[in-house]
XYZ file of C-alpha atoms in Angstrom:
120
model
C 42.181 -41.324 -34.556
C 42.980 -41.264 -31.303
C 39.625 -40.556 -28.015
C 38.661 -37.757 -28.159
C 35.391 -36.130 -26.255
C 32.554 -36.252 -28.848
C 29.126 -37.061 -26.785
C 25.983 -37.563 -28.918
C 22.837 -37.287 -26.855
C 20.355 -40.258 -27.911
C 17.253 -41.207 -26.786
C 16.457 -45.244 -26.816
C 12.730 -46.169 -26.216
C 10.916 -49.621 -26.090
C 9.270 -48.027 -28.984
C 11.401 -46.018 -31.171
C 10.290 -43.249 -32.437
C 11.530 -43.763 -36.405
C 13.100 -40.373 -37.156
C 14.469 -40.026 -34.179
C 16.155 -43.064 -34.540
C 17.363 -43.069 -38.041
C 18.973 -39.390 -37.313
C 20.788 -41.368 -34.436
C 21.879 -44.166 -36.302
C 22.948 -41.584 -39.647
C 25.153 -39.513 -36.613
C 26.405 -42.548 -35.175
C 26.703 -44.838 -38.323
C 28.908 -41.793 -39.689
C 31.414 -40.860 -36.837
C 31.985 -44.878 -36.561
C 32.561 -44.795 -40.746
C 35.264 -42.087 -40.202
C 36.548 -43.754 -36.665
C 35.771 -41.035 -34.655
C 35.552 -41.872 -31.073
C 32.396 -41.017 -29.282
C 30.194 -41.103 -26.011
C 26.263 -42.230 -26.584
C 24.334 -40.660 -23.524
C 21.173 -42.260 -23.887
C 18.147 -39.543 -21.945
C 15.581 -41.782 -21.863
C 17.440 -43.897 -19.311
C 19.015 -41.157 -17.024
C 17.419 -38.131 -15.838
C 20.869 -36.835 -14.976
C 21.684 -36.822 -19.048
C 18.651 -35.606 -19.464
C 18.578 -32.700 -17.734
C 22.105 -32.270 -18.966
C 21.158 -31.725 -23.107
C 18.300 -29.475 -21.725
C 20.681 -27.302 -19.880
C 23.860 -27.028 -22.716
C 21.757 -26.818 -25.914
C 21.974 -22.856 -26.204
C 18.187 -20.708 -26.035
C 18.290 -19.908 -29.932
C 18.778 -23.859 -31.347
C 16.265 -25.146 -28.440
C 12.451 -25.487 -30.292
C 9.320 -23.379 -29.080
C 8.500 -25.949 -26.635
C 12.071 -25.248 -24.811
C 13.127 -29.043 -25.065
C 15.459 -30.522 -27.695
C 15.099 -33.601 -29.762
C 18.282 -36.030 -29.626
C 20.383 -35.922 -31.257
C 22.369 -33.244 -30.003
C 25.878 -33.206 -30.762
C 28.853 -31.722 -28.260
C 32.703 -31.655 -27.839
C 33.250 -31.933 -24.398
C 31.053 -28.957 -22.986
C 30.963 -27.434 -26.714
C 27.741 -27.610 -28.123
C 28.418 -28.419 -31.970
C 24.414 -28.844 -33.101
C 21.696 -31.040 -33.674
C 21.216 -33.366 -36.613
C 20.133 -30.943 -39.010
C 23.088 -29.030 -38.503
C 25.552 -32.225 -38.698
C 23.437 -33.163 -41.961
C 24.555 -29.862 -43.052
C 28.072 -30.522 -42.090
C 28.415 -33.923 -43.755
C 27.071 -32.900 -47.288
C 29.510 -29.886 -47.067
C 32.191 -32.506 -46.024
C 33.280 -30.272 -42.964
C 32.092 -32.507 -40.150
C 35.563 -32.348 -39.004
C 34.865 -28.585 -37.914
C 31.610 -28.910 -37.188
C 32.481 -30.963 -34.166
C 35.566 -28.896 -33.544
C 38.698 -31.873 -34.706
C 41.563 -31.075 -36.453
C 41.068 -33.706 -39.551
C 42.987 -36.537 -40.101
C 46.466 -36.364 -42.591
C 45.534 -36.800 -46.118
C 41.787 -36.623 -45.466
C 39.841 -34.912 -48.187
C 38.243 -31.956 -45.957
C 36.883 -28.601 -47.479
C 38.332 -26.345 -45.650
C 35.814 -23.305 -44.257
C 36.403 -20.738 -41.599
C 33.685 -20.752 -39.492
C 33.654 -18.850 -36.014
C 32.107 -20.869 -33.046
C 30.735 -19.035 -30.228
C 31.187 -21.786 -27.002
C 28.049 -21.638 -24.816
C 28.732 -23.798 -22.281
């Protein structure tokens, strides 16, 4: 497939914190699996990214505290969702819409129409 603009916000400690990490690894380990090109923008490294994911994850999928959990998931400046909302995506095999591609020829993808509003 050829680049296209899929970031995945990720957060990389000295020490992990284990869900967060295996939700990174299941997003990542997946959009490698199907050769989907991505950016990893670590937060815990760059304030810039940081304040980034706090400022494009939309008010109604942020948690009470206001501040999202990696990993968040965006096409270009489209916010697609957070893991639980890709893990939703995968076992409905429509990660291809969830993060807005057209799928590949021949892939097996059901097909749903879903309307996305774009926050950005």
């Amino acid at each position: 497939m050829g680049p296209v603009e899929v970031h995945v916000i990720t957060l990389t400690l000295l020490l992990p914190i284990p869900q967060i990490k295996k939700k990174q690894q299941d997003v990542v380990g997946f959009l490698e699996a199907l050769k989907i090109d991505y950016t990893q923008f670590d937060i815990a490294s760059n304030e810039d990214n940081r304040m980034w994911m706090r400022e494009n994850v939309p008010g109604e999928k942020k948690p009470t505290n206001g501040i999202p959990l990696p990993p968040q998931i965006f096409n270009e400046g489209m916010y697609c969702g957070d893991y639980d909302t890709f893990f939703e995506a995968k076992e409905d095999n429509s990660v291809y819409e969830f993060l807005g591609l057209t799928p590949p020829p021949g892939s097996k993808v059901v097909f749903l129409r879903v309307s996305f509003s774009c926050l950005t």
